[in-house]
Amino acid sequence: MEKNICKLCGITVRMGEKNILENFSIEIKRGFVTGIAGKSGKGKTTLLRTIAGLEKHTEGTAEFSYKKLGYVFQEHRLLPWVTLLENTALPLIRYMRKKDAEKKAYGALESVLLDKCADMYPENLSGGMARRAAIARALAYEPDLLLLDEPFSGQDSATKKHLIDVLKAYMQNTESSVVLVSHHDEDFEMLSAEVVSL
Amino acid sequence: MLSRLTDKPYRLIGGAALIGLWQTASVFMSDITMASPVEAFGAAWRMICDPVFLKEHMSISIMRTVLALMLESLCGFFLGVLAGRFEPVMDFLEPSRRLMTSIPAVVATVLAMLWFGMGSVMVIVLSTVFIVPTVYVNIAESMVKCDKTYTEMAFVYRFSSLMRLKYVYLPAVYAALTASLVVTTGNSMRLVILAEVMGAGEGLGYVLGISRARLDMPTLYGCVLISFGFVWLGENIIRRILRRRTGWKKTSANSAA
């Protein structure tokens, strides 16, 4: 098994006339948390999008060895026309029966304290709850690389601590890697992240 | 039904005003150009009660309209989904779309009569050719404008093509599909009647053409009323079906309350 789950060497990502990332290199180690810090507009989200394959780099090389990728976007990106349970189960339907997918999704919702809201639609949730549902969707998918773009915004301190414990437990059980983008150093400390600044 | 009408009093008043205007116009205009509402409703009622009219004309027009509506909705929907998903398909179809939307109805009718002769095939093809671009453009544009955040989420979580269609694209094009179906129901009937007037030996349009030739205004206006009634009924059925399909909106609104 390769040591790095993702390796970017001297990549440049251009949007229009502007280079958002320029000659940037990073190695994401398997089984570790990598924190991405930096001011707004420095390209943190662009980096996550590049790793996810949503942005193309114009220069440099990128090597990925992940099998399944989970991504908690800056916005929750839950489908408004299906319930939370369905939203969480949908990515799993390709890999298992619907009943099993829903059972697993319910477990993930339970872990982020949203099991009582499983039958609700996203528009009825607060921003923080929707963010937690997005985390549940990503965890239920069991990715070996999890990208988190400011996942704790809108959470009170107790819920945030709980989510960090859930993430730690997930990493321990699955040996997956996490890339965490945050503006708060304490988030990196709590997850023992190796921090890279942009 | 009555309560729904009284819930919207201005709709009722608008309808009554239209009939009042019609009655007033019929008083001042000649009998050979305009029938009064009473005469028209009477003629329509007589036609509806006539089994020969129902069997030989009305049922045929309804069958043609329903078939045309199904054909144009299916063609427009699938072409629109393909064009919205794959840009080359949209580019490839663009010349045909422009041709179909710019060709005058009379020219198309004459050509259809030459190619398909008189009868149902000509009527259905003609209606389809005129309506498909409307459905196609609505669906294709909605697909293109489909929220990128959801398509990206579907990409990351590796949704299959079928899942993308079912959970991302179809709900996104639902509003466009609803609007298209409501509009095309009326337009299909109008085009079927137009084609029947021009080149068919049976149907509501044929009866309308004969009554125009005989200057039988009550029958002519009665045909218009029957056509109006059919379109009204069709639109309501479609709206009801579609309202049932969007039940999630009601459910979410209730749980919010």
XYZ file of C-alpha atoms in Angstrom:
455
model
C 0.000 0.000 0.000
C 1.352 3.436 -0.929
C 2.384 5.786 1.847
C 0.648 8.767 0.259
C -3.008 8.696 -0.723
C -2.552 11.841 -2.781
C 0.522 13.627 -4.072
C 0.479 16.939 -5.922
C 3.762 18.197 -7.391
C 4.126 21.778 -8.576
C 0.520 22.112 -9.684
C -0.984 25.318 -11.024
C -4.721 25.830 -11.139
C -5.904 28.700 -13.266
C -9.351 30.313 -13.257
C -9.731 32.756 -16.079
C -6.614 34.913 -16.086
C -5.743 34.286 -12.442
C -3.638 31.508 -10.952
C -5.468 30.370 -7.835
C -2.802 27.805 -6.975
C 0.702 28.278 -8.378
C 3.484 25.692 -8.332
C 1.962 24.107 -5.232
C 3.038 20.753 -3.838
C 1.529 18.628 -1.084
C 1.559 15.021 0.057
C -1.490 13.642 1.870
C -0.357 10.764 4.059
C -2.546 7.696 4.413
C -4.231 7.480 7.816
C -3.394 11.056 8.857
C -5.183 14.391 9.082
C -3.743 17.146 6.917
C -4.874 20.637 7.838
C -5.005 23.376 5.230
C -4.752 26.870 6.682
C -4.606 30.246 5.018
C -6.459 33.471 4.483
C -9.606 33.719 2.365
C -8.961 33.580 -1.372
C -5.661 31.722 -1.032
C -7.032 28.641 -2.792
C -7.934 26.274 0.048
C -11.247 25.247 -1.495
C -9.644 25.111 -4.958
C -7.103 22.655 -3.568
C -9.871 20.394 -2.243
C -11.728 20.681 -5.557
C -8.562 19.733 -7.436
C -8.084 16.659 -5.241
C -11.751 15.758 -5.855
C -11.281 16.087 -9.620
C -13.624 19.069 -9.897
C -10.842 21.423 -11.076
C -8.169 20.676 -13.640
C -4.563 21.702 -13.058
C -2.734 23.313 -15.957
C 0.789 22.487 -14.793
C 2.417 19.922 -12.513
C 1.527 16.339 -11.733
C -1.117 14.817 -9.507
C -1.168 11.240 -8.240
C -4.205 9.823 -6.471
C -4.504 6.378 -4.953
C -7.821 6.688 -3.134
C -10.654 4.327 -3.962
C -13.567 6.297 -2.544
C -13.655 10.005 -1.873
C -15.954 11.796 0.539
C -16.354 15.547 0.341
C -18.100 17.839 2.808
C -18.451 20.966 0.695
C -18.578 24.489 2.055
C -22.338 24.382 1.379
C -24.246 21.276 2.464
C -25.286 20.266 -1.064
C -28.116 18.048 0.138
C -30.742 17.363 -2.515
C -33.812 19.378 -1.447
C -36.319 16.916 -2.925
C -35.359 13.888 -0.808
C -35.264 13.343 2.958
C -32.095 13.372 5.050
C -32.117 9.586 5.203
C -32.341 9.324 1.418
C -29.693 11.999 0.969
C -27.340 10.030 3.187
C -28.192 6.669 1.627
C -28.000 7.700 -2.042
C -24.198 7.406 -2.453
C -24.402 3.881 -1.005
C -27.088 2.557 -3.330
C -24.496 1.660 -5.976
C -22.729 -0.620 -3.547
C -25.525 -2.304 -1.581
C -29.263 -2.958 -1.382
C -31.455 0.041 -0.632
C -32.548 -1.375 2.716
C -28.957 -1.913 3.820
C -27.966 1.514 2.524
C -30.728 3.153 4.553
C -29.741 1.200 7.657
C -26.152 2.368 7.304
C -27.266 5.920 6.548
C -29.435 5.933 9.659
C -26.427 4.880 11.724
C -24.390 7.743 10.261
C -27.181 10.222 11.020
C -27.358 8.851 14.552
C -23.615 9.439 14.982
C -24.048 13.135 14.131
C -27.146 13.417 16.371
C -29.625 13.713 13.493
C -31.428 10.366 13.733
C -34.623 12.107 14.860
C -34.539 14.253 11.712
C -34.064 11.355 9.264
C -37.467 11.908 7.646
C -37.109 15.672 7.337
C -36.237 17.595 4.204
C -33.077 19.751 4.056
C -35.023 23.015 3.850
C -36.382 22.367 7.340
C -32.931 22.155 8.918
C -30.728 24.875 10.329
C -27.389 25.543 8.622
C -25.500 23.642 11.322
C -27.804 20.619 11.107
C -27.521 20.533 7.324
C -23.727 20.638 7.663
C -23.889 17.682 10.058
C -26.088 15.793 7.601
C -23.450 16.400 4.920
C -20.829 14.965 7.292
C -23.088 11.950 7.907
C -23.422 11.409 4.150
C -19.651 11.470 3.752
C -19.049 9.111 6.702
C -21.728 6.627 5.608
C -19.996 6.423 2.225
C -16.841 5.170 4.027
C -14.290 6.978 1.897
C -10.582 6.369 2.282
C -9.985 10.065 1.664
C -12.311 12.561 3.322
C -12.201 16.219 2.316
C -13.718 18.613 4.858
C -14.215 22.251 3.916
C -14.894 24.154 7.141
C -17.101 21.355 8.473
C -17.608 22.793 11.964
C -18.999 26.195 11.043
C -22.418 26.773 12.583
C -21.832 24.198 15.358
C -21.861 24.983 19.066
C -18.772 23.931 21.032
C -20.334 20.745 22.480
C -21.552 19.551 19.058
C -18.203 20.441 17.517
C -16.391 18.344 20.144
C -18.779 15.480 19.466
C -18.166 15.704 15.696
C -14.416 15.673 16.245
C -14.767 12.524 18.381
C -16.878 10.943 15.618
C -14.226 11.806 13.010
C -11.435 10.464 15.204
C -13.342 7.200 15.735
C -14.009 6.938 12.003
C -10.331 7.412 11.196
C -9.291 4.886 13.791
C -11.694 2.275 12.445
C -11.039 2.777 8.744
C -7.450 4.102 8.574
C -8.654 6.713 6.136
C -7.086 10.124 5.506
C -8.666 13.494 6.128
C -7.918 16.850 4.559
C -9.371 19.588 6.727
C -9.774 23.207 5.676
C -10.439 25.544 8.578
C -9.859 29.078 9.798
C -9.516 27.899 13.403
C -6.212 26.521 14.648
C -8.011 24.695 17.477
C -9.730 22.465 14.889
C -6.326 21.311 13.658
C -5.085 20.794 17.215
C -8.124 18.754 18.237
C -7.680 16.460 15.227
C -3.869 16.395 15.575
C -3.502 17.626 12.028
C -0.292 18.251 10.167
C -0.900 21.803 8.986
C 0.033 23.184 5.574
C -0.351 26.928 4.999
C -1.360 28.415 1.700
C -65.457 22.306 -7.850
C -67.865 25.172 -7.139
C -65.884 26.089 -4.037
C -62.686 26.203 -6.132
C -64.372 28.676 -8.467
C -65.647 30.836 -5.632
C -62.181 30.732 -4.043
C -60.965 32.651 -7.060
C -63.736 35.216 -7.662
C -61.768 37.196 -10.252
C -61.464 34.120 -12.427
C -65.240 33.755 -12.293
C -65.731 37.454 -13.022
C -63.232 37.262 -15.924
C -65.118 34.337 -17.457
C -68.476 36.092 -17.048
C -67.023 39.278 -18.603
C -65.809 37.293 -21.600
C -69.258 35.777 -22.147
C -70.855 39.205 -21.670
C -68.541 40.708 -24.278
C -69.311 37.845 -26.633
C -73.068 38.318 -26.141
C -72.755 42.072 -26.767
C -70.672 41.525 -29.916
C -73.149 38.946 -31.223
C -75.978 41.506 -30.898
C -74.151 44.008 -33.097
C -72.639 41.549 -35.575
C -74.315 39.605 -38.338
C -75.591 36.041 -37.761
C -73.269 34.764 -40.486
C -70.156 35.971 -38.651
C -70.975 35.380 -35.012
C -73.310 33.122 -33.054
C -74.555 34.183 -29.638
C -73.327 32.322 -26.529
C -76.757 30.697 -26.085
C -76.767 29.408 -29.671
C -73.149 28.200 -29.395
C -73.692 26.413 -26.074
C -76.887 24.880 -27.502
C -75.061 23.631 -30.599
C -72.206 22.264 -28.469
C -74.663 20.423 -26.240
C -76.454 18.924 -29.261
C -73.134 17.731 -30.694
C -72.057 16.180 -27.382
C -75.398 14.360 -27.163
C -75.046 13.039 -30.717
C -73.467 9.525 -30.654
C -72.405 9.820 -34.306
C -70.485 13.046 -33.613
C -68.858 11.507 -30.520
C -67.840 8.331 -32.338
C -66.818 9.676 -35.734
C -65.388 13.060 -34.856
C -64.839 13.822 -31.177
C -63.217 10.501 -30.229
C -60.922 10.717 -33.266
C -59.781 14.254 -32.410
C -59.186 13.250 -28.789
C -57.248 10.162 -29.872
C -55.103 12.248 -32.227
C -54.458 14.905 -29.582
C -53.539 12.376 -26.900
C -51.217 10.487 -29.278
C -49.605 13.730 -30.475
C -49.206 14.922 -26.882
C -47.530 11.676 -25.855
C -45.260 11.629 -28.889
C -44.186 15.268 -28.630
C -43.656 15.065 -24.860
C -41.530 11.926 -25.138
C -39.497 13.169 -28.118
C -39.043 16.646 -26.622
C -38.128 15.256 -23.222
C -35.527 12.724 -24.387
C -33.973 15.042 -26.960
C -33.911 17.827 -24.348
C -32.239 15.589 -21.750
C -29.630 14.459 -24.292
C -28.989 17.995 -25.541
C -28.766 19.395 -22.023
C -26.349 16.681 -20.980
C -24.154 16.623 -24.090
C -23.344 19.912 -25.816
C -22.524 18.309 -29.222
C -26.049 16.865 -29.331
C -27.477 20.354 -28.731
C -25.299 21.794 -31.512
C -26.292 18.969 -33.829
C -30.010 19.500 -33.182
C -29.897 23.304 -33.357
C -30.425 23.641 -37.164
C -33.422 21.259 -37.006
C -34.831 23.157 -34.038
C -34.525 26.464 -35.855
C -36.116 25.012 -38.996
C -39.042 23.588 -37.027
C -39.699 26.801 -35.111
C -39.487 29.107 -38.128
C -41.451 27.180 -40.778
C -44.954 28.679 -41.269
C -47.808 26.424 -40.135
C -49.549 26.558 -43.523
C -46.414 25.475 -45.396
C -45.846 22.595 -42.984
C -49.493 21.540 -43.280
C -49.341 21.470 -47.086
C -46.087 19.492 -47.010
C -47.490 17.065 -44.429
C -50.572 16.525 -46.610
C -48.318 15.779 -49.585
C -46.094 13.385 -47.649
C -48.603 11.604 -45.420
C -51.893 12.119 -47.254
C -55.131 12.896 -45.433
C -55.861 11.407 -42.045
C -54.487 10.654 -38.618
C -50.786 10.212 -39.469
C -50.604 13.643 -41.080
C -52.440 15.302 -38.179
C -50.305 13.662 -35.476
C -47.004 14.269 -37.285
C -47.866 17.914 -37.900
C -48.828 18.557 -34.287
C -45.696 16.762 -33.080
C -43.373 18.696 -35.397
C -44.695 22.005 -34.085
C -44.730 21.142 -30.387
C -41.515 19.129 -29.976
C -39.237 22.226 -30.144
C -41.135 23.896 -27.255
C -40.729 20.896 -24.958
C -37.168 20.288 -26.176
C -35.966 23.864 -25.544
C -37.572 24.007 -22.083
C -36.016 20.723 -20.981
C -32.591 21.353 -22.552
C -32.318 24.830 -20.988
C -33.326 23.503 -17.557
C -30.743 20.748 -17.850
C -28.032 23.254 -18.739
C -29.048 25.517 -15.849
C -29.274 22.575 -13.428
C -27.598 23.574 -10.181
C -23.885 22.814 -10.565
C -23.533 22.157 -6.847
C -25.716 19.057 -7.149
C -24.039 17.740 -10.296
C -20.655 18.123 -8.584
C -21.942 16.281 -5.513
C -23.220 13.492 -7.792
C -19.806 13.354 -9.493
C -17.907 13.099 -6.200
C -20.196 10.387 -4.833
C -20.144 8.535 -8.160
C -23.880 8.514 -8.846
C -24.715 6.287 -11.809
C -26.190 7.921 -14.929
C -29.627 6.651 -13.962
C -29.286 8.058 -10.439
C -28.143 11.411 -11.796
C -31.167 11.495 -14.071
C -33.591 10.422 -11.336
C -32.267 12.414 -8.379
C -30.496 15.414 -9.906
C -31.721 16.241 -13.403
C -35.380 15.157 -13.338
C -36.304 17.180 -10.242
C -34.434 20.128 -11.752
C -36.381 19.992 -15.027
C -39.679 19.281 -13.301
C -40.896 22.887 -13.382
C -40.039 23.208 -17.074
C -41.705 19.893 -17.837
C -44.854 20.937 -15.986
C -45.050 24.272 -17.811
C -44.377 22.580 -21.162
C -47.061 19.957 -20.646
C -49.681 22.511 -19.648
C -48.888 24.694 -22.666
C -48.604 21.809 -25.105
C -51.974 20.329 -24.128
C -53.727 23.401 -25.494
C -51.397 23.820 -28.439
C -51.686 20.166 -29.455
C -55.461 20.409 -29.632
C -55.225 23.625 -31.628
C -52.778 22.105 -34.094
C -54.795 18.907 -34.443
C -57.894 20.975 -35.252
C -55.918 23.131 -37.691
C -54.594 20.047 -39.477
C -58.087 18.492 -39.526
C -59.564 21.644 -41.060
C -56.884 21.592 -43.738
C -56.740 17.909 -44.555
C -58.807 15.312 -42.756
C -62.111 13.606 -43.474
C -63.130 13.300 -39.832
C -62.558 14.981 -36.470
C -63.584 18.172 -34.711
C -61.602 20.259 -37.228
C -63.411 18.619 -40.108
C -66.803 19.467 -38.552
C -65.559 23.012 -37.977
C -64.475 23.288 -41.640
C -67.841 22.004 -42.899
C -69.821 24.369 -40.657
C -67.669 27.306 -41.863
C -68.396 26.334 -45.493
C -72.128 26.158 -44.691
C -71.971 29.393 -42.664
C -73.414 27.430 -39.749
C -72.081 29.734 -37.026
C -73.683 28.046 -33.980
C -72.006 24.711 -34.886
C -68.697 26.467 -35.629
C -68.705 28.268 -32.277
C -69.969 25.080 -30.607
C -66.871 23.267 -31.945
C -64.707 25.992 -30.402
C -66.456 25.526 -27.052
C -65.994 21.750 -27.180
C -62.320 22.200 -28.007
C -61.990 24.696 -25.139
C -63.676 22.262 -22.769
C -61.381 19.447 -23.814
C -58.223 21.547 -23.366
C -59.482 22.806 -19.975
C -60.114 19.218 -18.861
C -56.729 18.035 -20.175
C -54.836 20.836 -18.456
C -56.590 20.133 -15.160
C -55.811 16.410 -15.346
C -52.141 17.138 -16.062
C -51.919 19.724 -13.282
C -53.498 17.276 -10.842
C -51.096 14.475 -11.782
C -48.097 16.786 -11.515
C -49.293 18.242 -8.213
C -49.442 14.712 -6.823
C -45.866 14.094 -8.015
C -44.575 17.170 -6.155
C -45.995 15.965 -2.850
C -42.578 16.389 -1.185
C -42.996 20.142 -1.231
C -46.197 19.935 0.775
C -44.691 17.433 3.198
C -41.663 19.600 3.843
C -43.824 22.678 4.288
C -45.982 20.833 6.817
C -43.020 19.582 8.805
C -41.620 23.112 8.868
C -44.854 24.366 10.345
